[in-house]
Amino acid sequence: MSKARTSIVDIARAAGVSKSTVSLVLQGSPLVNEKTREKVSALINDLGYVYNRGAANLRQSKSKIIGIVVNDLTNSFFAELAVGVDMVVQSAGYVQFLAHSGESVDRQRQVIASMRENGIAGLILSPARGTEASDVKPLADSGIPVVVVVRNLPGAKVSTLLSDNYGGAKSAVRHLINLGHRRIAFMGGFADTAVSSDRVRGYRDALMEAGIALNQNFVIHSAPSRAGGATAAERMMFFDERPTAALCFNDAVAFGVCDGLRSNDIEPGKGFAVIGFDDVIEAKTAVPALTTVSVDPQGMGQRAAQLLMKQINAGQVDQETLVTSVRLVVRQSCGAPVRQTEELA
Amino acid sequence: MSKARTSIVDIARAAGVSKSTVSLVLQGSPLVNEKTREKVSALINDLGYVYNRGAANLRQSKSKIIGIVVNDLTNSFFAELAVGVDMVVQSAGYVQFLAHSGESVDRQRQVIASMRENGIAGLILSPARGTEASDVKPLADSGIPVVVVVRNLPGAKVSTLLSDNYGGAKSAVRHLINLGHRRIAFMGGFADTAVSSDRVRGYRDALMEAGIALNQNFVIHSAPSRAGGATAAERMMFFDERPTAALCFNDAVAFGVCDGLRSNDIEPGKGFAVIGFDDVIEAKTAVPALTTVSVDPQGMGQRAAQLLMKQINAGQVDQETLVTSVRLVVRQSCGAPVRQTEELA
DNA sequence: ACAGTTAATTGGAACGTTCCAAATATGTCA
DNA sequence: TGACATATTTGGAACGTTCCAATTAACTGT
């Protein structure tokens, strides 16, 4: 019942055919006679045979595993991204091999190495902070397609899928300006990431466009988490001239900012307008519902996976950079009167 | 640079030794001479050799992969569980192969099959609703250890790690009773899961213990999500005699209930006491901070992984059932005056 | 210099597949 | 019936490792 794995030749022996025939059956080849197929299939079931994909890969050296490593599984943005990837990967007959680096480059190196050893056909990577182009170079060099998502990796010869951070931030700030706000803050996120600097740039340009002078203090960095948002909001309370609205680095920060406002008896959406970034699932159901720049992580995962699949099938690693468009979803937290949606290029 | 994978024999040829020696080097055997080791190691780097674990497994038929499949990655409880598992799995030199079933038994069957084909050394499973014992039987039969977590799987010959749902619910309700509440509801969750029925049982017994008659209407089932919580709260609003407090199926539901209360101008923690279950990260930072039964998903993941590792190393599949203890974390949402913690067995 | 150890190294035979060329069976036509 | 085409089936040689038994090299002490 346990012990020795039953193999293709065990089946062959039992069915009185050759192992080649069994192999043919396994692959659903049309070459094999209907009767033999039935007999073999029955035996496969009865003997509890399980296909050894490792052995198969050994011979044909192309596996059906795609790897995905994310920097923070705990953040539901990435969890959803992974789910999106999983959808297309599964339906293409591949299986997903998900790992998380916990924002550590070392760990990331480890898991990538391990994935390589296990023969992945391609990799989707949301890099940990501080990842170097050299971390993915060996992959790309040995012809394994890599798609980098969410954060970019300058210098790496790989495809990249980013969201339109600049445009999204810009349109969010424009919206706030249209609503009459003049003192607008940017809250949360670390200054040293490309994602953050792109969003801040969009924020600045929107202000400039409207002829509003930039107040340097209004860019308040913090950890990109709910807790970070709360502390950022607390810090803002000490300003002589407080902002009346904020664009937040992401939704987690935005929720934290709401928490911080409430602790100071300010109701988000009434006394202060809050806009997030990402549109995680909770954004819709929170109270007040969060106005946010929708990135659709699941869709992004799907696109990334499609891009990867294309390259795997084409058998070549391209270096293509896609920017996915992004749209502002207006809900209650910005105090806008009506529910509307603004499309972006 | 790409094309043919360089193998152990390529290295051997280049170094002027036999493939056996290279293999020895790879395994860090003390049998090999220091000078040869160096030469070989250098070549391994230079030629960009990557170890083929598939081939190795083929020979020694014990892999270093452990599989984990969760029913909903999007729920941060499970994401954290996975992170916990990952921690111990990594440090044991194994790698994790995470998949999510999206609460579909079919998908779950697929991914489990796929993992089997890829030769996992063990499996951690948080089963999708409706999973049968027969779904894991073949695994267990072929000697692959399986640890079922979170939900139990009656009849399956596998180890199980559950949290003390009964005790946790009981102590939460006791707390509400001590606070003076008499009309207490149980909100959220589907009636047909063991987890739900255990919690409801704890809720009932606590009421009974206090001599409070059970009002059947006060058990309001709904989807175990934020949205589900909101609708449950809305439904409650139509009661003639409304509850003054609720134990919720999980934290997501609890947040939803808070949303629903607010839409009806009731402030959670003031006009109505809310207790959740799970203690997800957001529970601490939410406003009001959520009183909840802390399950520590990450710790649970770690314990599950340890249990699995033990079985893998022992080379036998036990059938052990562990119940992890659980503690009530009192925060603001139940309206308790002081911040305190109650330990449970 | 020789036997006796100990230290390093090494061929092959597995492991469970796939793939190819070749063999065999089956059918068709005149 | 013989010759050909077509439908099935089949041995073996890979694939990249590990493991074992066996070989060779390098030291001992006398």
PDB file of C-alpha atoms in Angstrom, chain A residues 23-216:
ATOM      1  CA  SER A  23       3.340   6.389 -21.595  1.00  0.00           C
ATOM      2  CA  LEU A  24       1.311   6.959 -24.724  1.00  0.00           C
ATOM      3  CA  VAL A  25      -1.892   6.410 -22.796  1.00  0.00           C
ATOM      4  CA  LEU A  26      -0.789   8.849 -20.162  1.00  0.00           C
ATOM      5  CA  GLN A  27      -0.277  11.517 -22.768  1.00  0.00           C
ATOM      6  CA  GLY A  28      -3.600  10.821 -24.347  1.00  0.00           C
ATOM      7  CA  SER A  29      -2.012   9.947 -27.632  1.00  0.00           C
ATOM      8  CA  PRO A  30      -4.405   9.016 -30.442  1.00  0.00           C
ATOM      9  CA  LEU A  31      -1.988   6.325 -31.527  1.00  0.00           C
ATOM     10  CA  VAL A  32      -3.172   3.818 -29.011  1.00  0.00           C
ATOM     11  CA  ASN A  33      -6.005   1.422 -29.544  1.00  0.00           C
ATOM     12  CA  GLU A  34      -9.196   2.122 -27.674  1.00  0.00           C
ATOM     13  CA  LYS A  35      -9.260  -1.230 -25.967  1.00  0.00           C
ATOM     14  CA  THR A  36      -5.708  -1.039 -24.727  1.00  0.00           C
ATOM     15  CA  ARG A  37      -6.300   2.459 -23.499  1.00  0.00           C
ATOM     16  CA  GLU A  38      -9.195   1.296 -21.399  1.00  0.00           C
ATOM     17  CA  LYS A  39      -7.331  -1.625 -19.942  1.00  0.00           C
ATOM     18  CA  VAL A  40      -4.350   0.524 -19.057  1.00  0.00           C
ATOM     19  CA  SER A  41      -6.438   3.338 -17.653  1.00  0.00           C
ATOM     20  CA  ALA A  42      -8.236   0.915 -15.403  1.00  0.00           C
ATOM     21  CA  LEU A  43      -4.982  -0.463 -14.077  1.00  0.00           C
ATOM     22  CA  ILE A  44      -3.674   3.038 -13.489  1.00  0.00           C
ATOM     23  CA  ASN A  45      -6.566   3.654 -11.202  1.00  0.00           C
ATOM     24  CA  ASP A  46      -6.499   0.320  -9.479  1.00  0.00           C
ATOM     25  CA  LEU A  47      -2.824   0.297  -8.697  1.00  0.00           C
ATOM     26  CA  GLY A  48      -2.903   3.840  -7.358  1.00  0.00           C
ATOM     27  CA  TYR A  49      -0.323   5.001  -9.816  1.00  0.00           C
ATOM     28  CA  VAL A  50       0.872   8.565  -9.542  1.00  0.00           C
ATOM     29  CA  TYR A  51       2.635  10.253 -12.359  1.00  0.00           C
ATOM     30  CA  ASN A  52       6.173  11.296 -11.618  1.00  0.00           C
ATOM     31  CA  ARG A  53       6.520  14.686 -13.169  1.00  0.00           C
ATOM     32  CA  GLY A  54      10.088  14.969 -11.999  1.00  0.00           C
ATOM     33  CA  ALA A  55      11.141  12.049 -14.096  1.00  0.00           C
ATOM     34  CA  ALA A  56       9.241  13.395 -17.045  1.00  0.00           C
ATOM     35  CA  ASN A  57      10.844  16.806 -16.770  1.00  0.00           C
ATOM     36  CA  LEU A  58      14.195  15.150 -16.653  1.00  0.00           C
ATOM     37  CA  ARG A  59      13.635  13.853 -20.105  1.00  0.00           C
ATOM     38  CA  GLN A  60      11.815  16.709 -21.753  1.00  0.00           C
ATOM     39  CA  SER A  61      13.343  19.495 -19.704  1.00  0.00           C
ATOM     40  CA  LYS A  62      10.409  21.828 -19.698  1.00  0.00           C
ATOM     41  CA  SER A  63       8.337  21.881 -16.587  1.00  0.00           C
ATOM     42  CA  LYS A  64       4.842  23.096 -15.972  1.00  0.00           C
ATOM     43  CA  ILE A  65       5.644  25.029 -12.858  1.00  0.00           C
ATOM     44  CA  ILE A  66       5.680  28.749 -12.701  1.00  0.00           C
ATOM     45  CA  GLY A  67       7.066  30.502  -9.680  1.00  0.00           C
ATOM     46  CA  ILE A  68       5.780  33.630  -8.076  1.00  0.00           C
ATOM     47  CA  VAL A  69       7.453  35.419  -5.241  1.00  0.00           C
ATOM     48  CA  VAL A  70       5.915  38.377  -3.499  1.00  0.00           C
ATOM     49  CA  ASN A  71       7.410  40.659  -0.937  1.00  0.00           C
ATOM     50  CA  ASP A  72       4.517  40.627   1.483  1.00  0.00           C
ATOM     51  CA  LEU A  73       1.813  38.040   1.421  1.00  0.00           C
ATOM     52  CA  THR A  74       0.195  39.605   4.445  1.00  0.00           C
ATOM     53  CA  ASN A  75      -0.777  42.615   2.395  1.00  0.00           C
ATOM     54  CA  SER A  76      -3.965  41.673   0.660  1.00  0.00           C
ATOM     55  CA  PHE A  77      -2.879  43.503  -2.452  1.00  0.00           C
ATOM     56  CA  PHE A  78      -0.266  40.848  -3.065  1.00  0.00           C
ATOM     57  CA  ALA A  79      -2.498  38.027  -1.992  1.00  0.00           C
ATOM     58  CA  GLU A  80      -4.954  39.115  -4.646  1.00  0.00           C
ATOM     59  CA  LEU A  81      -2.233  39.544  -7.191  1.00  0.00           C
ATOM     60  CA  ALA A  82      -1.252  35.955  -6.541  1.00  0.00           C
ATOM     61  CA  VAL A  83      -4.820  34.833  -6.941  1.00  0.00           C
ATOM     62  CA  GLY A  84      -4.972  36.573 -10.296  1.00  0.00           C
ATOM     63  CA  VAL A  85      -1.804  34.907 -11.441  1.00  0.00           C
ATOM     64  CA  ASP A  86      -3.083  31.592 -10.247  1.00  0.00           C
ATOM     65  CA  MET A  87      -6.195  31.886 -12.375  1.00  0.00           C
ATOM     66  CA  VAL A  88      -4.454  32.124 -15.709  1.00  0.00           C
ATOM     67  CA  VAL A  89      -1.637  29.857 -14.733  1.00  0.00           C
ATOM     68  CA  GLN A  90      -4.030  27.105 -13.744  1.00  0.00           C
ATOM     69  CA  SER A  91      -6.087  27.412 -16.849  1.00  0.00           C
ATOM     70  CA  ALA A  92      -2.968  27.138 -18.954  1.00  0.00           C
ATOM     71  CA  GLY A  93      -2.298  23.812 -17.301  1.00  0.00           C
ATOM     72  CA  TYR A  94       0.551  25.060 -15.206  1.00  0.00           C
ATOM     73  CA  VAL A  95       0.851  25.050 -11.467  1.00  0.00           C
ATOM     74  CA  GLN A  96       1.905  27.860  -9.286  1.00  0.00           C
ATOM     75  CA  PHE A  97       4.693  27.790  -6.808  1.00  0.00           C
ATOM     76  CA  LEU A  98       4.197  30.736  -4.487  1.00  0.00           C
ATOM     77  CA  ALA A  99       6.725  31.989  -2.010  1.00  0.00           C
ATOM     78  CA  HIS A 100       7.078  35.160  -0.076  1.00  0.00           C
ATOM     79  CA  SER A 101      10.251  36.991   0.649  1.00  0.00           C
ATOM     80  CA  GLY A 102       9.014  39.016   3.589  1.00  0.00           C
ATOM     81  CA  GLU A 103      10.788  42.017   2.102  1.00  0.00           C
ATOM     82  CA  SER A 104      14.170  40.350   2.598  1.00  0.00           C
ATOM     83  CA  VAL A 105      16.544  40.156  -0.335  1.00  0.00           C
ATOM     84  CA  ASP A 106      18.376  37.220   1.165  1.00  0.00           C
ATOM     85  CA  ARG A 107      15.295  35.175   1.596  1.00  0.00           C
ATOM     86  CA  GLN A 108      14.280  36.185  -1.874  1.00  0.00           C
ATOM     87  CA  ARG A 109      17.548  34.945  -3.274  1.00  0.00           C
ATOM     88  CA  GLN A 110      17.056  31.664  -1.487  1.00  0.00           C
ATOM     89  CA  VAL A 111      13.590  31.041  -2.760  1.00  0.00           C
ATOM     90  CA  ILE A 112      14.478  32.030  -6.281  1.00  0.00           C
ATOM     91  CA  ALA A 113      17.424  29.652  -6.208  1.00  0.00           C
ATOM     92  CA  SER A 114      15.218  26.932  -4.894  1.00  0.00           C
ATOM     93  CA  MET A 115      12.675  27.544  -7.596  1.00  0.00           C
ATOM     94  CA  ARG A 116      15.376  27.359 -10.193  1.00  0.00           C
ATOM     95  CA  GLU A 117      16.569  24.042  -8.888  1.00  0.00           C
ATOM     96  CA  ASN A 118      13.055  22.771  -9.080  1.00  0.00           C
ATOM     97  CA  GLY A 119      12.949  23.787 -12.684  1.00  0.00           C
ATOM     98  CA  ILE A 120      10.348  26.497 -12.989  1.00  0.00           C
ATOM     99  CA  ALA A 121       9.291  27.467 -16.472  1.00  0.00           C
ATOM    100  CA  GLY A 122       8.999  31.124 -15.585  1.00  0.00           C
ATOM    101  CA  LEU A 123       8.961  33.537 -12.694  1.00  0.00           C
ATOM    102  CA  ILE A 124       6.765  36.384 -11.589  1.00  0.00           C
ATOM    103  CA  LEU A 125       8.480  38.583  -9.093  1.00  0.00           C
ATOM    104  CA  SER A 126       7.343  41.425  -6.955  1.00  0.00           C
ATOM    105  CA  PRO A 127      10.792  42.351  -5.731  1.00  0.00           C
ATOM    106  CA  ALA A 128      11.704  42.983  -2.143  1.00  0.00           C
ATOM    107  CA  ARG A 129      13.055  46.431  -1.381  1.00  0.00           C
ATOM    108  CA  GLY A 130      16.681  46.641  -2.344  1.00  0.00           C
ATOM    109  CA  THR A 131      16.584  43.935  -4.982  1.00  0.00           C
ATOM    110  CA  GLU A 132      19.340  44.323  -7.559  1.00  0.00           C
ATOM    111  CA  ALA A 133      19.101  43.605 -11.239  1.00  0.00           C
ATOM    112  CA  SER A 134      21.775  40.971 -10.658  1.00  0.00           C
ATOM    113  CA  ASP A 135      19.347  38.970  -8.557  1.00  0.00           C
ATOM    114  CA  VAL A 136      17.321  38.012 -11.581  1.00  0.00           C
ATOM    115  CA  LYS A 137      20.068  38.106 -14.161  1.00  0.00           C
ATOM    116  CA  PRO A 138      21.029  34.414 -13.959  1.00  0.00           C
ATOM    117  CA  LEU A 139      17.422  33.446 -14.531  1.00  0.00           C
ATOM    118  CA  ALA A 140      17.066  35.597 -17.565  1.00  0.00           C
ATOM    119  CA  ASP A 141      20.435  34.493 -18.884  1.00  0.00           C
ATOM    120  CA  SER A 142      19.503  30.870 -18.778  1.00  0.00           C
ATOM    121  CA  GLY A 143      16.434  31.633 -20.823  1.00  0.00           C
ATOM    122  CA  ILE A 144      13.817  31.513 -18.116  1.00  0.00           C
ATOM    123  CA  PRO A 145      11.276  34.282 -18.648  1.00  0.00           C
ATOM    124  CA  VAL A 146      10.836  36.660 -15.760  1.00  0.00           C
ATOM    125  CA  VAL A 147       8.099  39.196 -15.284  1.00  0.00           C
ATOM    126  CA  VAL A 148       8.686  41.812 -12.656  1.00  0.00           C
ATOM    127  CA  VAL A 149       5.553  43.377 -11.241  1.00  0.00           C
ATOM    128  CA  VAL A 150       4.547  46.298  -9.066  1.00  0.00           C
ATOM    129  CA  ARG A 151       8.040  47.639  -8.491  1.00  0.00           C
ATOM    130  CA  ASN A 152      10.532  48.065 -11.258  1.00  0.00           C
ATOM    131  CA  LEU A 153      14.042  46.789 -11.384  1.00  0.00           C
ATOM    132  CA  PRO A 154      16.170  49.184 -13.392  1.00  0.00           C
ATOM    133  CA  GLY A 155      18.845  47.533 -15.464  1.00  0.00           C
ATOM    134  CA  ALA A 156      17.322  44.096 -15.448  1.00  0.00           C
ATOM    135  CA  LYS A 157      16.747  42.535 -18.826  1.00  0.00           C
ATOM    136  CA  VAL A 158      13.220  41.417 -18.011  1.00  0.00           C
ATOM    137  CA  SER A 159       9.640  42.319 -18.700  1.00  0.00           C
ATOM    138  CA  THR A 160       7.957  44.608 -16.285  1.00  0.00           C
ATOM    139  CA  LEU A 161       4.369  45.315 -15.415  1.00  0.00           C
ATOM    140  CA  LEU A 162       3.743  48.460 -13.475  1.00  0.00           C
ATOM    141  CA  SER A 163       0.665  50.401 -12.674  1.00  0.00           C
ATOM    142  CA  ASP A 164       0.396  53.996 -13.704  1.00  0.00           C
ATOM    143  CA  ASN A 165       1.446  55.421 -10.382  1.00  0.00           C
ATOM    144  CA  TYR A 166       2.157  58.850 -11.729  1.00  0.00           C
ATOM    145  CA  GLY A 167      -1.091  59.220 -13.610  1.00  0.00           C
ATOM    146  CA  GLY A 168      -3.165  57.745 -10.830  1.00  0.00           C
ATOM    147  CA  ALA A 169      -1.789  60.088  -8.211  1.00  0.00           C
ATOM    148  CA  LYS A 170      -2.213  63.034 -10.513  1.00  0.00           C
ATOM    149  CA  SER A 171      -5.829  62.313 -11.232  1.00  0.00           C
ATOM    150  CA  ALA A 172      -6.597  61.757  -7.564  1.00  0.00           C
ATOM    151  CA  VAL A 173      -5.106  65.096  -6.604  1.00  0.00           C
ATOM    152  CA  ARG A 174      -6.904  66.798  -9.457  1.00  0.00           C
ATOM    153  CA  HIS A 175     -10.105  65.414  -8.085  1.00  0.00           C
ATOM    154  CA  LEU A 176      -9.370  66.876  -4.672  1.00  0.00           C
ATOM    155  CA  ILE A 177      -8.569  70.217  -6.223  1.00  0.00           C
ATOM    156  CA  ASN A 178     -11.831  70.185  -8.143  1.00  0.00           C
ATOM    157  CA  LEU A 179     -13.555  69.533  -4.862  1.00  0.00           C
ATOM    158  CA  GLY A 180     -12.121  72.826  -3.670  1.00  0.00           C
ATOM    159  CA  HIS A 181      -9.213  71.628  -1.561  1.00  0.00           C
ATOM    160  CA  ARG A 182      -6.052  73.712  -1.560  1.00  0.00           C
ATOM    161  CA  ARG A 183      -4.021  72.261   1.305  1.00  0.00           C
ATOM    162  CA  ILE A 184      -3.457  68.668   0.240  1.00  0.00           C
ATOM    163  CA  ALA A 185      -1.026  66.243   1.846  1.00  0.00           C
ATOM    164  CA  PHE A 186       0.673  63.132   0.575  1.00  0.00           C
ATOM    165  CA  MET A 187       0.888  60.539   3.326  1.00  0.00           C
ATOM    166  CA  GLY A 188       2.758  57.322   3.806  1.00  0.00           C
ATOM    167  CA  GLY A 189       5.303  55.227   1.949  1.00  0.00           C
ATOM    168  CA  PHE A 190       9.058  55.266   1.989  1.00  0.00           C
ATOM    169  CA  ALA A 191      10.870  57.886  -0.030  1.00  0.00           C
ATOM    170  CA  ASP A 192      13.352  55.479  -1.550  1.00  0.00           C
ATOM    171  CA  THR A 193      11.053  53.374  -3.666  1.00  0.00           C
ATOM    172  CA  ALA A 194      10.257  54.087  -7.259  1.00  0.00           C
ATOM    173  CA  VAL A 195       6.578  53.502  -6.663  1.00  0.00           C
ATOM    174  CA  SER A 196       6.520  56.120  -3.963  1.00  0.00           C
ATOM    175  CA  SER A 197       8.482  58.691  -5.901  1.00  0.00           C
ATOM    176  CA  ASP A 198       6.253  58.233  -8.936  1.00  0.00           C
ATOM    177  CA  ARG A 199       3.160  58.845  -6.874  1.00  0.00           C
ATOM    178  CA  VAL A 200       4.667  61.854  -5.195  1.00  0.00           C
ATOM    179  CA  ARG A 201       5.639  63.203  -8.584  1.00  0.00           C
ATOM    180  CA  GLY A 202       2.077  62.857  -9.821  1.00  0.00           C
ATOM    181  CA  TYR A 203       0.889  64.617  -6.694  1.00  0.00           C
ATOM    182  CA  ARG A 204       3.326  67.498  -7.218  1.00  0.00           C
ATOM    183  CA  ASP A 205       2.562  67.939 -10.861  1.00  0.00           C
ATOM    184  CA  ALA A 206      -1.159  68.092 -10.211  1.00  0.00           C
ATOM    185  CA  LEU A 207      -0.628  70.805  -7.627  1.00  0.00           C
ATOM    186  CA  MET A 208       1.695  72.716  -9.885  1.00  0.00           C
ATOM    187  CA  GLU A 209      -0.723  72.460 -12.755  1.00  0.00           C
ATOM    188  CA  ALA A 210      -3.346  74.124 -10.589  1.00  0.00           C
ATOM    189  CA  GLY A 211      -0.903  76.788  -9.520  1.00  0.00           C
ATOM    190  CA  ILE A 212      -0.820  75.633  -5.918  1.00  0.00           C
ATOM    191  CA  ALA A 213       2.502  76.131  -4.181  1.00  0.00           C
ATOM    192  CA  LEU A 214       4.042  72.970  -2.827  1.00  0.00           C
ATOM    193  CA  ASN A 215       4.397  72.813   0.926  1.00  0.00           C
ATOM    194  CA  GLN A 216       7.292  70.452   1.601  1.00  0.00           C
TER     195      GLN A 216
END
